[in-house]
Amino acid sequence: ITHGHTDHILALKEVKEYFNVPVIISKIDAGRLEDEELINERPYVKIPYKAVKADILICEDDIINLDELSFSFLGMPGHTDGSMAIIVNDNIFSGDTIMFEKHGKTSLPGGNEKLLISSIEKMMNTLIGDYKIFPGHRQETSLDHERKCRLSTVITGY
């Protein structure tokens, strides 16, 4: 799980049980999975959220190997305190930190605009080469495309 916001975890209990898979999330956001009150207070939650306990807690730079796949984790605080980007080969699952030509909102609890921008800059400067980015919302993008968009924004002021 990239982060513990309602729209990313609402059916987590059912998915975990149906597929019989462990839930992996950052140590920082793990408590969100167990906070039914926090999740169920959202006006769009029509079916009550059922708490889930994470099976594996991760930190930045952790690596999980599964068969021939290697999952590495990059801390991306700013959308939530414990937001993580999950990197598999040349793919990044960014959650709501970086999306096509924009970043995620920071108006929800745990959000911090400066921290999110700093996290995105860290990603752009740490990862060498291009990666496909699969955000939690909107269309996919690439790290090179986002680098060019942000450079263009800095140069033009738009």
mmCIF file of C-alpha atoms in Angstrom:
data_model
loop_
_atom_site.group_PDB
_atom_site.id
_atom_site.type_symbol
_atom_site.label_atom_id
_atom_site.label_comp_id
_atom_site.label_asym_id
_atom_site.label_seq_id
_atom_site.Cartn_x
_atom_site.Cartn_y
_atom_site.Cartn_z
ATOM 1 C CA ILE A 1 0.000 0.000 0.000
ATOM 2 C CA THR A 2 1.540 3.354 -1.008
ATOM 3 C CA HIS A 3 -0.294 5.229 1.751
ATOM 4 C CA GLY A 4 -3.216 4.936 4.124
ATOM 5 C CA HIS A 5 -5.886 7.193 2.648
ATOM 6 C CA THR A 6 -9.473 5.980 2.427
ATOM 7 C CA ASP A 7 -9.663 5.737 -1.366
ATOM 8 C CA HIS A 8 -6.656 3.411 -1.395
ATOM 9 C CA ILE A 9 -7.632 1.070 1.439
ATOM 10 C CA LEU A 10 -11.430 0.939 1.595
ATOM 11 C CA ALA A 11 -11.712 -2.673 0.323
ATOM 12 C CA LEU A 12 -8.409 -3.797 1.823
ATOM 13 C CA LYS A 13 -9.862 -6.392 4.216
ATOM 14 C CA GLU A 14 -11.813 -8.055 1.413
ATOM 15 C CA VAL A 15 -8.839 -8.015 -0.993
ATOM 16 C CA LYS A 16 -6.499 -9.419 1.663
ATOM 17 C CA GLU A 17 -8.889 -12.260 2.485
ATOM 18 C CA TYR A 18 -9.882 -13.061 -1.108
ATOM 19 C CA PHE A 19 -6.311 -13.229 -2.443
ATOM 20 C CA ASN A 20 -4.751 -14.440 0.838
ATOM 21 C CA VAL A 21 -1.916 -11.919 0.592
ATOM 22 C CA PRO A 22 0.024 -9.983 3.217
ATOM 23 C CA VAL A 23 -0.570 -6.257 3.636
ATOM 24 C CA ILE A 24 2.612 -4.230 3.345
ATOM 25 C CA ILE A 25 2.703 -0.531 4.257
ATOM 26 C CA SER A 26 5.106 1.973 5.795
ATOM 27 C CA LYS A 27 5.548 1.874 9.560
ATOM 28 C CA ILE A 28 4.414 5.496 9.641
ATOM 29 C CA ASP A 29 1.060 4.961 7.866
ATOM 30 C CA ALA A 30 0.284 1.519 9.352
ATOM 31 C CA GLY A 31 -1.922 2.962 12.093
ATOM 32 C CA ARG A 32 -4.272 4.401 9.474
ATOM 33 C CA LEU A 33 -5.272 0.864 8.470
ATOM 34 C CA GLU A 34 -6.565 0.180 11.974
ATOM 35 C CA ASP A 35 -8.405 3.487 12.470
ATOM 36 C CA GLU A 36 -11.993 2.731 11.417
ATOM 37 C CA GLU A 37 -13.226 6.058 12.789
ATOM 38 C CA LEU A 38 -10.792 8.064 10.640
ATOM 39 C CA ILE A 39 -11.744 6.174 7.466
ATOM 40 C CA ASN A 40 -15.490 6.011 8.071
ATOM 41 C CA GLU A 41 -15.810 9.757 8.742
ATOM 42 C CA ARG A 42 -15.295 10.476 5.023
ATOM 43 C CA PRO A 43 -18.630 11.483 3.420
ATOM 44 C CA TYR A 44 -18.175 9.200 0.401
ATOM 45 C CA VAL A 45 -17.742 6.018 2.501
ATOM 46 C CA LYS A 46 -21.042 4.210 1.967
ATOM 47 C CA ILE A 47 -19.959 0.767 3.223
ATOM 48 C CA PRO A 48 -18.170 0.819 6.587
ATOM 49 C CA TYR A 49 -14.436 0.250 6.473
ATOM 50 C CA LYS A 50 -13.203 -2.741 8.451
ATOM 51 C CA ALA A 51 -9.831 -2.343 10.158
ATOM 52 C CA VAL A 52 -6.842 -4.302 8.875
ATOM 53 C CA LYS A 53 -3.572 -4.969 10.640
ATOM 54 C CA ALA A 54 -0.520 -4.730 8.408
ATOM 55 C CA ASP A 55 1.523 -7.907 8.052
ATOM 56 C CA ILE A 56 4.793 -6.268 7.024
ATOM 57 C CA LEU A 57 5.943 -2.788 7.998
ATOM 58 C CA ILE A 58 8.492 -1.128 5.749
ATOM 59 C CA CYS A 59 10.843 1.824 5.889
ATOM 60 C CA GLU A 60 12.633 3.767 3.190
ATOM 61 C CA ASP A 61 15.333 1.720 1.424
ATOM 62 C CA ASP A 62 13.786 -1.611 2.441
ATOM 63 C CA ILE A 63 13.751 -4.282 -0.260
ATOM 64 C CA ILE A 64 11.366 -7.212 -0.554
ATOM 65 C CA ASN A 65 12.238 -9.995 -2.982
ATOM 66 C CA LEU A 66 9.457 -12.162 -4.362
ATOM 67 C CA ASP A 67 10.538 -14.772 -6.893
ATOM 68 C CA GLU A 68 12.307 -12.818 -9.665
ATOM 69 C CA LEU A 69 10.839 -9.451 -8.601
ATOM 70 C CA SER A 70 12.513 -7.005 -6.254
ATOM 71 C CA PHE A 71 10.403 -4.294 -4.602
ATOM 72 C CA SER A 72 12.249 -1.294 -3.186
ATOM 73 C CA PHE A 73 10.689 1.550 -1.245
ATOM 74 C CA LEU A 74 11.365 5.269 -1.379
ATOM 75 C CA GLY A 75 9.914 7.463 1.375
ATOM 76 C CA MET A 76 7.747 10.194 -0.162
ATOM 77 C CA PRO A 77 6.211 12.121 2.753
ATOM 78 C CA GLY A 78 3.996 15.068 1.972
ATOM 79 C CA HIS A 79 0.705 13.525 0.844
ATOM 80 C CA THR A 80 0.706 11.533 4.090
ATOM 81 C CA ASP A 81 3.544 11.273 6.572
ATOM 82 C CA GLY A 82 4.248 7.696 5.520
ATOM 83 C CA SER A 83 3.681 7.823 1.771
ATOM 84 C CA MET A 84 5.982 5.471 -0.122
ATOM 85 C CA ALA A 85 6.864 5.009 -3.765
ATOM 86 C CA ILE A 86 7.191 1.338 -4.673
ATOM 87 C CA ILE A 87 9.852 0.656 -7.294
ATOM 88 C CA VAL A 88 9.833 -2.564 -9.316
ATOM 89 C CA ASN A 89 12.333 -2.797 -12.187
ATOM 90 C CA ASP A 90 11.767 0.391 -14.232
ATOM 91 C CA ASN A 91 8.306 1.044 -12.768
ATOM 92 C CA ILE A 92 7.263 3.339 -9.939
ATOM 93 C CA PHE A 93 3.931 2.996 -8.158
ATOM 94 C CA SER A 94 3.704 6.498 -6.752
ATOM 95 C CA GLY A 95 0.367 6.528 -4.971
ATOM 96 C CA ASP A 96 -0.748 10.140 -4.709
ATOM 97 C CA THR A 97 2.661 11.789 -4.522
ATOM 98 C CA ILE A 98 3.397 12.351 -8.197
ATOM 99 C CA MET A 99 0.843 12.184 -10.999
ATOM 100 C CA PHE A 100 0.732 13.175 -14.648
ATOM 101 C CA GLU A 101 2.076 16.748 -14.695
ATOM 102 C CA LYS A 102 1.140 17.479 -11.082
ATOM 103 C CA HIS A 103 1.473 16.247 -7.523
ATOM 104 C CA GLY A 104 -1.059 14.990 -5.027
ATOM 105 C CA LYS A 105 -3.074 17.176 -2.733
ATOM 106 C CA THR A 106 -1.750 18.142 0.649
ATOM 107 C CA SER A 107 -4.982 19.389 2.252
ATOM 108 C CA LEU A 108 -5.804 16.136 4.081
ATOM 109 C CA PRO A 109 -4.373 15.171 7.500
ATOM 110 C CA GLY A 110 -0.646 14.451 7.177
ATOM 111 C CA GLY A 111 -0.309 16.615 4.077
ATOM 112 C CA ASN A 112 2.550 19.074 3.716
ATOM 113 C CA GLU A 113 3.153 20.933 0.420
ATOM 114 C CA LYS A 114 6.840 21.754 0.992
ATOM 115 C CA LEU A 115 7.599 18.216 2.130
ATOM 116 C CA LEU A 116 5.810 16.707 -0.881
ATOM 117 C CA ILE A 117 7.728 18.898 -3.333
ATOM 118 C CA SER A 118 10.956 17.972 -1.555
ATOM 119 C CA SER A 119 10.045 14.273 -1.833
ATOM 120 C CA ILE A 120 9.433 14.593 -5.573
ATOM 121 C CA GLU A 121 12.743 16.407 -6.026
ATOM 122 C CA LYS A 122 14.454 13.618 -4.057
ATOM 123 C CA MET A 123 12.921 11.020 -6.394
ATOM 124 C CA MET A 124 13.994 12.932 -9.494
ATOM 125 C CA ASN A 125 17.535 13.388 -8.222
ATOM 126 C CA THR A 126 18.011 9.925 -6.677
ATOM 127 C CA LEU A 127 16.701 7.691 -9.448
ATOM 128 C CA ILE A 128 18.926 7.571 -12.513
ATOM 129 C CA GLY A 129 17.313 7.149 -15.916
ATOM 130 C CA ASP A 130 13.694 6.917 -16.913
ATOM 131 C CA TYR A 131 10.938 5.006 -15.142
ATOM 132 C CA LYS A 132 7.264 4.483 -15.925
ATOM 133 C CA ILE A 133 5.148 6.044 -13.190
ATOM 134 C CA PHE A 134 1.808 4.514 -12.265
ATOM 135 C CA PRO A 135 0.027 6.994 -9.977
ATOM 136 C CA GLY A 136 -2.926 6.257 -7.732
ATOM 137 C CA HIS A 137 -5.085 8.504 -9.939
ATOM 138 C CA ARG A 138 -5.070 9.679 -13.523
ATOM 139 C CA GLN A 139 -2.974 8.366 -16.376
ATOM 140 C CA GLU A 140 0.510 6.916 -16.241
ATOM 141 C CA THR A 141 3.500 9.115 -16.898
ATOM 142 C CA SER A 142 7.273 8.799 -16.824
ATOM 143 C CA LEU A 143 10.007 10.195 -14.661
ATOM 144 C CA ASP A 144 11.674 11.873 -17.651
ATOM 145 C CA HIS A 145 8.374 13.498 -18.669
ATOM 146 C CA GLU A 146 7.843 14.831 -15.146
ATOM 147 C CA ARG A 147 11.433 16.101 -14.985
ATOM 148 C CA LYS A 148 10.882 18.024 -18.241
ATOM 149 C CA CYS A 149 7.530 19.431 -17.048
ATOM 150 C CA ARG A 150 9.010 20.652 -13.776
ATOM 151 C CA LEU A 151 12.036 22.153 -15.544
ATOM 152 C CA SER A 152 9.685 23.921 -17.940
ATOM 153 C CA THR A 153 7.670 25.261 -14.988
ATOM 154 C CA VAL A 154 10.805 26.634 -13.325
ATOM 155 C CA ILE A 155 12.057 28.265 -16.530
ATOM 156 C CA THR A 156 8.754 29.792 -17.690
ATOM 157 C CA GLY A 157 7.218 30.480 -14.306
ATOM 158 C CA TYR A 158 3.990 28.605 -15.181
#
